[in-house]
């Protein structure tokens, strides 16, 4: 969905002076709609028709106002791919998210730019690979965590539960094992506090107040509001990470790094005499924060949507379980090698990601140099929003873009079919660092749960509401309860 996610592109401030706007696309270089002119509903169909109207009126590239400043919006696969892939270097800058900028301020792998970003991304990718990203060791960690999840679910004894805690715990433990070198017990008080903070922060960032802050941060930063809670939450996590770093320092063996933090500390020591080195405490803490937060919240929210959609469409869940029984059976846990032999399940997981549309706006980009794009001139520093939602709902690539249909990823013979418009992790130089981990988690956690449990809802499928709890920078799944019934 789009209109409510775009309160900060939704609450457009029109400008009558075209000279006040950079030479970027848009009719008369002004906002396409007046203040308050956009639809307020959160229904997916209404939002998509809203985006279609803007695209029909102004084309796939147009200018809107984020408060007083213009931003360029990219709609549909062609425009997004042309910018982020064909002109990858020019569009590789990271824009600010105002509500968390006070914490990051251009440091850490997620929100840095230029040489700092290149250095941190190169190091982070190499280190994640060393700890098994995309390799067998991570698969084994996820399988072990999945079995812990099954044991924990069995303890519910078929009672109604909100699954949020389960999915937060398992996804967080995978990234914790890489970043901190250990998983946490599901009853660990600090672990529970951190999970609660992540959940609250993602919700606040995506709330109407969080979006309003993106519009008027220049004024609102001086006032009370949710931004202060977001800042205090992230500071709490930073303090936790700092304590872990200090603990690691005391027992560090340069010849045997235990985790991401150790690897960064070793590199810090090597470059301690290097002028302008990016390997310092601030980048360590904020890179760890980025990996920790993103590695927990996005996969967890996708899993929450996964099982909500299985409750809404029980016939899909039954077909997935049939495929699990045929390919895997009940005598061994699912493994990644099973995925190629499970085209229907693979298609369902892809459709869950497409339909749930977790980061509809994409994370903001800026152009790194003066750039000509589709006949328009974008000065260096221009903010750009590649609307991933418009790609995942592009009717030229998905026959029923507003419907949940695993057939979008199946051919006529029932084989898995890729789609170039499947970009939930974005694309180009800023593609999600943890894509391969996330894909492994979704497959293994989803199939392991459905191998062991059937799902039951207290609400009839036709009455299950898929409307997000919040819809802004990200989508927050609506709260729901279900029963896990042992198979």
Coordinates of C-alpha atoms in Angstrom, one line a residue:
X1 CA 0.0 0.0 0.0
X2 CA 1.1 3.5 -0.5
X3 CA -1.1 6.5 0.5
X4 CA -0.8 6.1 4.2
X5 CA 2.8 5.0 4.0
X6 CA 3.4 8.3 2.4
X7 CA 2.1 10.6 5.0
X8 CA 5.4 12.4 4.4
X9 CA 4.8 12.3 0.7
X10 CA 1.1 12.3 1.4
X11 CA 1.0 15.6 3.3
X12 CA 2.3 17.5 0.4
X13 CA 3.1 21.1 0.7
X14 CA 2.5 22.8 -2.6
X15 CA 4.9 25.4 -3.9
X16 CA 3.8 28.1 -6.3
X17 CA 7.3 29.2 -7.2
X18 CA 8.7 26.6 -9.6
X19 CA 12.1 28.3 -9.2
X20 CA 12.2 27.2 -5.6
X21 CA 12.5 23.5 -6.7
X22 CA 15.5 21.8 -8.2
X23 CA 15.3 21.0 -11.9
X24 CA 13.7 17.7 -11.3
X25 CA 10.6 16.0 -12.7
X26 CA 7.0 17.1 -12.0
X27 CA 4.5 19.4 -13.6
X28 CA 5.7 23.0 -13.3
X29 CA 8.1 21.5 -10.8
X30 CA 5.5 21.6 -8.0
X31 CA 3.7 19.0 -5.9
X32 CA 1.2 17.0 -7.9
X33 CA -1.6 17.4 -5.2
X34 CA -2.4 20.3 -2.8
X35 CA -2.1 20.0 0.9
X36 CA -4.5 17.3 2.3
X37 CA -5.5 16.2 -1.2
X38 CA -4.5 12.6 -0.9
X39 CA -6.8 9.7 0.3
X40 CA -6.7 8.9 3.9
X41 CA -7.9 5.2 3.8
X42 CA -5.5 2.3 4.4
X43 CA -7.2 -0.1 2.1
X44 CA -4.7 -1.6 -0.3
X45 CA -6.9 -1.2 -3.4
X46 CA -7.5 2.5 -2.6
X47 CA -3.8 3.1 -2.1
X48 CA -2.8 1.4 -5.3
X49 CA -5.3 3.3 -7.3
X50 CA -3.9 6.5 -5.8
X51 CA -0.4 5.6 -6.9
X52 CA -1.8 4.6 -10.3
X53 CA -3.5 8.0 -10.7
X54 CA -0.3 9.9 -9.8
X55 CA 1.7 7.8 -12.3
X56 CA -0.9 8.1 -15.0
X57 CA -1.0 11.9 -14.5
X58 CA 2.8 12.6 -14.1
X59 CA 4.5 9.5 -15.4
X60 CA 6.8 7.1 -13.5
X61 CA 9.1 9.9 -12.3
X62 CA 7.8 13.0 -10.5
X63 CA 8.5 15.5 -7.8
X64 CA 6.6 15.8 -4.5
X65 CA 7.2 17.8 -1.3
X66 CA 8.5 16.3 1.9
X67 CA 7.6 19.3 4.1
X68 CA 9.4 22.2 2.5
X69 CA 11.8 20.2 0.4
X70 CA 11.3 18.4 -3.0
X71 CA 11.9 14.7 -3.4
X72 CA 11.9 12.7 -6.6
X73 CA 9.7 9.6 -6.7
X74 CA 10.3 6.6 -8.9
X75 CA 7.4 4.3 -9.8
X76 CA 7.4 0.9 -11.4
X77 CA 10.1 -1.6 -12.2
X78 CA 11.6 0.2 -15.3
X79 CA 12.2 3.5 -13.5
X80 CA 13.5 1.9 -10.3
X81 CA 15.8 -0.5 -12.1
X82 CA 17.1 2.2 -14.5
X83 CA 18.0 4.3 -11.5
X84 CA 19.3 1.8 -9.0
X85 CA 21.0 -0.7 -11.5
X86 CA 21.7 1.1 -14.7
X87 CA 22.8 4.3 -12.9
X88 CA 23.9 2.5 -9.8
X89 CA 26.8 4.8 -8.8
X90 CA 24.8 8.0 -9.3
X91 CA 21.9 6.7 -7.2
X92 CA 23.9 4.9 -4.5
X93 CA 23.7 7.7 -1.9
X94 CA 21.7 7.1 1.3
X95 CA 19.1 9.7 2.2
X96 CA 18.2 10.6 5.8
X97 CA 15.4 9.2 7.8
X98 CA 14.8 12.2 10.1
X99 CA 13.5 10.4 13.1
X100 CA 16.6 8.4 13.5
X101 CA 19.2 10.8 12.0
X102 CA 20.0 12.2 15.5
X103 CA 21.4 8.7 16.4
X104 CA 23.1 7.7 13.2
X105 CA 24.3 11.1 11.8
X106 CA 25.9 9.5 8.8
X107 CA 27.8 6.7 10.7
X108 CA 27.4 3.0 10.5
X109 CA 26.9 0.8 7.4
X110 CA 23.2 1.6 6.8
X111 CA 23.2 5.5 6.9
X112 CA 26.8 6.4 5.8
X113 CA 27.8 7.6 2.3
X114 CA 30.9 8.0 0.2
X115 CA 34.1 6.2 1.1
X116 CA 32.9 5.5 4.7
X117 CA 30.0 3.5 3.3
X118 CA 32.1 1.7 0.8
X119 CA 34.6 0.7 3.4
X120 CA 32.0 -0.4 6.0
X121 CA 29.9 -2.3 3.4
X122 CA 32.9 -4.2 2.1
X123 CA 34.0 -5.1 5.6
X124 CA 30.5 -6.1 6.7
X125 CA 29.8 -8.3 3.7
X126 CA 33.2 -10.0 3.9
X127 CA 32.7 -10.6 7.7
X128 CA 29.2 -11.9 7.3
X129 CA 30.4 -14.3 4.6
X130 CA 33.2 -15.5 7.0
X131 CA 30.6 -16.3 9.5
X132 CA 28.7 -18.4 7.0
X133 CA 26.2 -16.1 5.3
X134 CA 25.0 -18.1 2.4
X135 CA 27.0 -21.1 3.7
X136 CA 26.2 -24.3 5.5
X137 CA 27.0 -23.0 9.0
X138 CA 24.3 -20.4 9.0
X139 CA 21.8 -23.0 7.7
X140 CA 22.7 -25.2 10.6
X141 CA 22.2 -22.3 13.1
X142 CA 18.8 -21.6 11.6
X143 CA 17.8 -25.2 11.7
X144 CA 18.8 -25.4 15.4
X145 CA 16.9 -22.3 16.2
X146 CA 13.9 -23.6 14.3
X147 CA 13.9 -26.7 16.6
X148 CA 14.1 -24.4 19.6
X149 CA 11.0 -22.6 18.2
X150 CA 9.1 -25.9 17.8
X151 CA 9.9 -26.8 21.4
X152 CA 8.7 -23.4 22.6
X153 CA 5.5 -23.6 20.5
X154 CA 4.7 -27.1 22.0
X155 CA 4.7 -25.4 25.4
X156 CA 1.6 -23.4 24.4
X157 CA -0.4 -26.7 24.3
X158 CA -2.7 -25.4 21.6
X159 CA -3.8 -22.3 23.5
X160 CA -4.4 -19.0 21.7
X161 CA -1.1 -17.1 21.4
X162 CA 0.2 -13.9 19.8
X163 CA 3.1 -15.2 17.7
X164 CA 5.0 -11.9 17.7
X165 CA 7.4 -13.0 20.5
X166 CA 8.2 -16.3 18.8
X167 CA 9.2 -14.7 15.5
X168 CA 11.1 -11.8 17.1
X169 CA 13.1 -14.3 19.2
X170 CA 14.2 -16.6 16.4
X171 CA 15.1 -14.0 13.9
X172 CA 17.0 -12.0 16.5
X173 CA 18.9 -15.0 17.7
X174 CA 20.3 -15.7 14.2
X175 CA 21.8 -12.2 13.9
X176 CA 22.9 -12.3 17.5
X177 CA 24.8 -15.4 16.9
X178 CA 26.8 -13.6 14.2
X179 CA 27.1 -10.2 15.8
X180 CA 27.5 -11.2 19.4
X181 CA 28.7 -14.8 19.1
X182 CA 25.8 -16.3 21.0
X183 CA 22.1 -16.9 21.0
X184 CA 19.9 -15.8 23.9
X185 CA 17.5 -17.9 26.0
X186 CA 13.9 -17.0 25.2
X187 CA 13.4 -16.0 28.9
X188 CA 16.5 -13.8 29.1
X189 CA 15.4 -10.4 30.5
X190 CA 17.8 -8.3 28.5
X191 CA 16.9 -10.2 25.3
X192 CA 13.2 -9.6 26.0
X193 CA 13.9 -5.9 26.6
X194 CA 15.8 -5.5 23.4
X195 CA 13.0 -7.3 21.4
X196 CA 10.4 -5.0 23.0
X197 CA 12.4 -2.0 22.1
X198 CA 12.9 -3.0 18.4
X199 CA 9.2 -3.8 18.1
X200 CA 8.1 -0.5 19.6
X201 CA 10.7 1.5 17.6
X202 CA 9.6 0.1 14.3
X203 CA 6.0 0.7 15.2
X204 CA 6.7 4.4 16.2
X205 CA 8.7 5.1 13.1
X206 CA 5.9 3.8 11.0
X207 CA 3.1 5.6 12.9
X208 CA 1.4 8.9 11.7
X209 CA 3.4 10.9 14.2
X210 CA 6.6 9.3 13.1
X211 CA 5.8 10.2 9.5
X212 CA 4.8 13.7 10.5
X213 CA 8.3 14.1 12.0
X214 CA 9.7 13.4 8.5
X215 CA 7.8 16.4 7.3
X216 CA 8.5 18.9 10.0
X217 CA 11.6 17.6 11.8
X218 CA 13.1 21.1 11.8
X219 CA 10.3 22.3 14.2
X220 CA 9.2 19.0 15.8
X221 CA 12.7 18.1 17.1
X222 CA 12.3 20.8 19.7
X223 CA 8.9 19.5 20.9
X224 CA 7.8 16.4 22.9
X225 CA 6.8 13.5 20.7
X226 CA 7.4 9.9 19.6
X227 CA 10.8 10.9 18.2
X228 CA 12.2 11.3 21.7
X229 CA 11.0 7.7 22.5
X230 CA 12.7 6.4 19.3
X231 CA 15.9 8.2 20.3
X232 CA 15.9 6.9 23.8
X233 CA 15.2 3.4 22.6
X234 CA 18.1 3.5 20.1
X235 CA 20.4 5.0 22.7
X236 CA 19.5 2.1 25.0
X237 CA 20.5 -0.4 22.3
X238 CA 23.7 1.5 21.6
X239 CA 24.6 1.3 25.3
X240 CA 24.0 -2.4 25.3
X241 CA 26.2 -2.9 22.3
X242 CA 28.9 -0.7 23.9
X243 CA 28.9 -2.9 26.9
X244 CA 29.2 -6.0 24.7
X245 CA 32.2 -4.4 22.9
X246 CA 33.9 -3.7 26.2
X247 CA 33.3 -7.2 27.3
X248 CA 34.7 -8.6 24.0
X249 CA 37.8 -6.4 24.4
X250 CA 38.8 -8.1 27.7
X251 CA 38.8 -11.6 26.2
X252 CA 39.8 -10.8 22.6
X253 CA 42.0 -13.3 20.8
X254 CA 43.2 -11.7 17.5
X255 CA 43.9 -15.1 16.0
X256 CA 40.4 -16.5 16.8
X257 CA 37.6 -14.0 16.3
X258 CA 34.3 -15.2 17.8
X259 CA 31.9 -12.8 16.1
X260 CA 31.4 -9.6 14.1
X261 CA 32.4 -7.4 17.0
X262 CA 35.7 -9.2 17.4
X263 CA 36.5 -8.9 13.7
X264 CA 35.8 -5.1 13.9
X265 CA 38.0 -4.7 17.0
X266 CA 40.9 -6.5 15.3
X267 CA 40.6 -4.2 12.3
X268 CA 40.4 -1.2 14.7
X269 CA 43.7 -2.2 16.3
X270 CA 45.4 -2.7 12.9
X271 CA 44.3 0.7 11.7
X272 CA 44.7 2.6 15.0
X273 CA 47.6 4.6 13.5
X274 CA 45.8 5.2 10.2
X275 CA 44.7 8.8 9.8
X276 CA 41.0 9.0 8.9
X277 CA 40.3 5.3 9.5
X278 CA 36.7 4.3 9.5
X279 CA 37.3 1.6 12.0
X280 CA 36.5 3.3 15.2
X281 CA 34.0 2.9 18.1
X282 CA 31.2 5.0 16.6
X283 CA 31.1 3.1 13.4
X284 CA 31.3 -0.3 15.2
X285 CA 28.4 0.5 17.5
X286 CA 26.2 1.9 14.8
X287 CA 27.0 -0.8 12.2
X288 CA 26.2 -3.4 14.9
X289 CA 23.0 -1.5 15.7
X290 CA 22.0 -1.5 12.0
X291 CA 22.6 -5.2 11.6
X292 CA 20.9 -6.1 14.8
X293 CA 17.8 -4.0 14.2
X294 CA 17.3 -4.8 10.5
X295 CA 18.2 -8.5 11.1
X296 CA 15.5 -8.8 13.7
X297 CA 12.5 -6.6 12.7
X298 CA 12.2 -7.2 9.0
X299 CA 12.3 -11.0 9.0
X300 CA 10.2 -11.1 12.1
X301 CA 7.4 -8.9 10.6
X302 CA 7.5 -11.0 7.4
X303 CA 7.0 -14.2 9.4
X304 CA 4.1 -12.6 11.3
X305 CA 2.5 -11.7 7.9
X306 CA 3.3 -15.3 6.7
X307 CA 1.1 -17.0 9.3
X308 CA -1.6 -14.4 9.2
X309 CA -1.9 -15.0 5.5
X310 CA -2.0 -18.8 6.1
X311 CA -4.9 -18.3 8.4
X312 CA -6.6 -16.1 5.8
X313 CA -6.0 -18.6 3.1
X314 CA -6.0 -22.1 4.8
X315 CA -6.2 -23.9 1.4
X316 CA -2.7 -22.5 0.7
X317 CA -1.4 -23.7 4.0
X318 CA -2.8 -27.1 3.3
X319 CA -1.0 -27.3 -0.1
X320 CA 2.3 -26.2 1.5
X321 CA 1.9 -29.0 4.1
X322 CA 1.2 -31.5 1.4
X323 CA 4.4 -30.5 -0.4
X324 CA 6.3 -30.7 2.9
X325 CA 5.0 -34.2 3.6
X326 CA 5.9 -35.4 0.1
X327 CA 9.4 -33.9 -0.1
X328 CA 10.6 -33.8 3.5
X329 CA 8.3 -36.0 5.5
X330 CA 8.2 -36.0 9.3
X331 CA 11.5 -37.8 10.1
X332 CA 14.0 -35.0 9.4
X333 CA 14.0 -31.1 9.6
X334 CA 13.7 -29.1 6.4
X335 CA 17.0 -28.0 4.7
X336 CA 17.8 -25.5 2.1
X337 CA 18.4 -28.2 -0.5
X338 CA 14.6 -29.0 -0.3
X339 CA 13.7 -25.6 -1.7
X340 CA 14.3 -26.5 -5.3
X341 CA 12.1 -29.5 -5.0
X342 CA 9.3 -27.5 -3.4
X343 CA 8.1 -25.0 -6.1
X344 CA 4.7 -24.3 -4.5
X345 CA 6.2 -23.5 -1.1
X346 CA 8.9 -21.3 -2.7
X347 CA 6.2 -19.5 -4.7
X348 CA 4.1 -19.0 -1.5
X349 CA 7.0 -17.4 0.4
X350 CA 7.8 -15.1 -2.5
X351 CA 4.1 -14.1 -2.7
X352 CA 4.1 -13.4 1.0
X353 CA 7.0 -11.1 0.6
X354 CA 5.5 -9.4 -2.4
X355 CA 2.0 -9.0 -0.9
X356 CA 3.1 -7.9 2.6
X357 CA 5.2 -5.2 1.0
X358 CA 7.2 -4.5 4.1
X359 CA 9.1 -1.4 3.1
X360 CA 6.8 0.2 0.6
X361 CA 8.7 3.4 0.1
X362 CA 12.1 1.7 0.0
X363 CA 14.8 3.5 2.1
X364 CA 15.6 7.0 0.7
X365 CA 18.4 7.5 -1.7
X366 CA 20.3 10.6 -2.7
X367 CA 22.1 11.2 -6.0
X368 CA 25.8 11.3 -5.4
X369 CA 26.6 13.7 -8.3
X370 CA 24.7 15.9 -10.8
X371 CA 22.7 13.4 -12.8
X372 CA 20.6 13.4 -16.0
X373 CA 17.8 10.9 -15.7
X374 CA 15.1 10.4 -18.3
X375 CA 15.5 13.8 -19.6
X376 CA 15.5 15.5 -16.2
X377 CA 18.4 17.1 -14.4
X378 CA 18.8 16.0 -10.7
X379 CA 21.4 18.1 -8.8
X380 CA 23.8 16.3 -6.5
X381 CA 22.1 15.6 -3.2
X382 CA 18.6 15.3 -4.6
X383 CA 16.4 13.0 -2.4
X384 CA 15.0 10.0 -4.3
X385 CA 12.4 7.5 -3.2
X386 CA 12.3 4.3 -5.2
X387 CA 8.7 3.1 -4.4
X388 CA 9.3 -0.6 -4.0
X389 CA 5.6 -1.0 -3.5
X390 CA 5.0 0.2 -7.0
X391 CA 7.3 -2.5 -8.3
X392 CA 5.9 -5.3 -6.2
X393 CA 2.4 -4.3 -7.4
X394 CA 3.3 -3.5 -11.0
X395 CA 0.4 -4.9 -13.1
X396 CA 2.7 -5.5 -16.0
X397 CA 4.5 -8.2 -14.0
X398 CA 1.8 -9.5 -11.7
X399 CA -1.7 -10.3 -13.1
X400 CA -3.5 -9.7 -9.9
X401 CA -1.2 -7.3 -8.0
X402 CA -3.7 -6.5 -5.2
X403 CA -4.5 -10.2 -4.5
X404 CA -2.6 -12.8 -2.6
X405 CA -1.8 -15.4 -5.4
X406 CA 1.1 -17.8 -5.3
X407 CA 0.4 -18.3 -9.0
X408 CA 2.4 -15.1 -9.6
X409 CA 5.5 -17.2 -9.1
X410 CA 4.4 -20.5 -10.8
X411 CA 4.4 -21.4 -14.5
X412 CA 1.7 -23.4 -16.3
X413 CA 3.4 -26.7 -15.2
X414 CA 3.6 -25.7 -11.6
X415 CA 7.3 -25.0 -11.6
X416 CA 8.7 -22.0 -9.7
X417 CA 8.9 -18.9 -11.9
X418 CA 11.2 -16.0 -11.1
X419 CA 10.0 -12.4 -11.6
X420 CA 12.4 -9.5 -12.2
X421 CA 9.9 -7.3 -10.3
X422 CA 10.4 -9.2 -7.1
X423 CA 12.5 -6.6 -5.3
X424 CA 11.6 -6.7 -1.6
X425 CA 15.2 -6.3 -0.7
X426 CA 15.6 -3.4 -3.1
X427 CA 18.4 -3.7 -5.8
X428 CA 21.6 -2.0 -6.9
X429 CA 24.5 -1.0 -4.7
X430 CA 22.2 -0.5 -1.6
X431 CA 20.6 -3.9 -1.8
X432 CA 19.9 -5.4 1.6
X433 CA 23.1 -6.8 3.2
X434 CA 21.3 -9.7 4.8
X435 CA 19.2 -10.8 1.8
X436 CA 20.6 -14.4 1.8
X437 CA 20.2 -14.8 5.6
X438 CA 16.6 -13.5 5.4
X439 CA 15.7 -15.9 2.5
X440 CA 17.1 -18.8 4.5
X441 CA 15.3 -17.8 7.6
X442 CA 11.9 -17.4 5.9
X443 CA 12.1 -20.8 4.2
X444 CA 13.4 -22.8 7.1
X445 CA 11.3 -21.2 9.9
X446 CA 8.1 -21.3 7.7
X447 CA 8.5 -24.9 6.6
X448 CA 9.6 -26.2 10.0
X449 CA 6.5 -24.7 11.7
X450 CA 4.1 -26.0 9.1
X451 CA 5.8 -29.4 9.2
X452 CA 5.1 -29.7 12.9
X453 CA 1.9 -27.7 13.4
X454 CA -1.4 -26.9 11.8
X455 CA -2.8 -23.4 12.4
X456 CA -6.2 -22.5 13.8
X457 CA -7.7 -19.1 14.1
X458 CA -10.5 -17.9 16.4
X459 CA -11.7 -15.8 13.5
X460 CA -13.2 -17.2 10.3
X461 CA -10.9 -16.7 7.3
X462 CA -13.2 -14.3 5.5
X463 CA -13.2 -12.1 8.7
X464 CA -9.5 -11.9 9.1
X465 CA -8.3 -8.3 8.5
X466 CA -5.0 -7.8 6.8
X467 CA -4.9 -4.0 7.3
X468 CA -1.5 -3.1 8.8
X469 CA -1.4 -1.8 12.4
X470 CA 0.8 1.0 11.2
X471 CA 1.9 1.9 7.6
X472 CA 4.7 4.4 7.2
X473 CA 8.4 3.9 6.6
X474 CA 7.5 0.2 7.1
X475 CA 4.4 -1.8 7.5
X476 CA 3.6 -3.2 10.9
X477 CA 1.5 -6.4 10.8
X478 CA -1.8 -6.2 12.6
X479 CA -2.0 -8.0 16.0
X480 CA -3.6 -11.5 15.9
X481 CA -3.8 -14.7 17.8
X482 CA -3.7 -18.3 16.7
X483 CA -3.5 -21.9 17.9
X484 CA -0.6 -24.1 16.9
X485 CA -2.0 -27.6 16.8
X486 CA 0.6 -30.5 16.7
X487 CA 0.3 -32.5 13.5

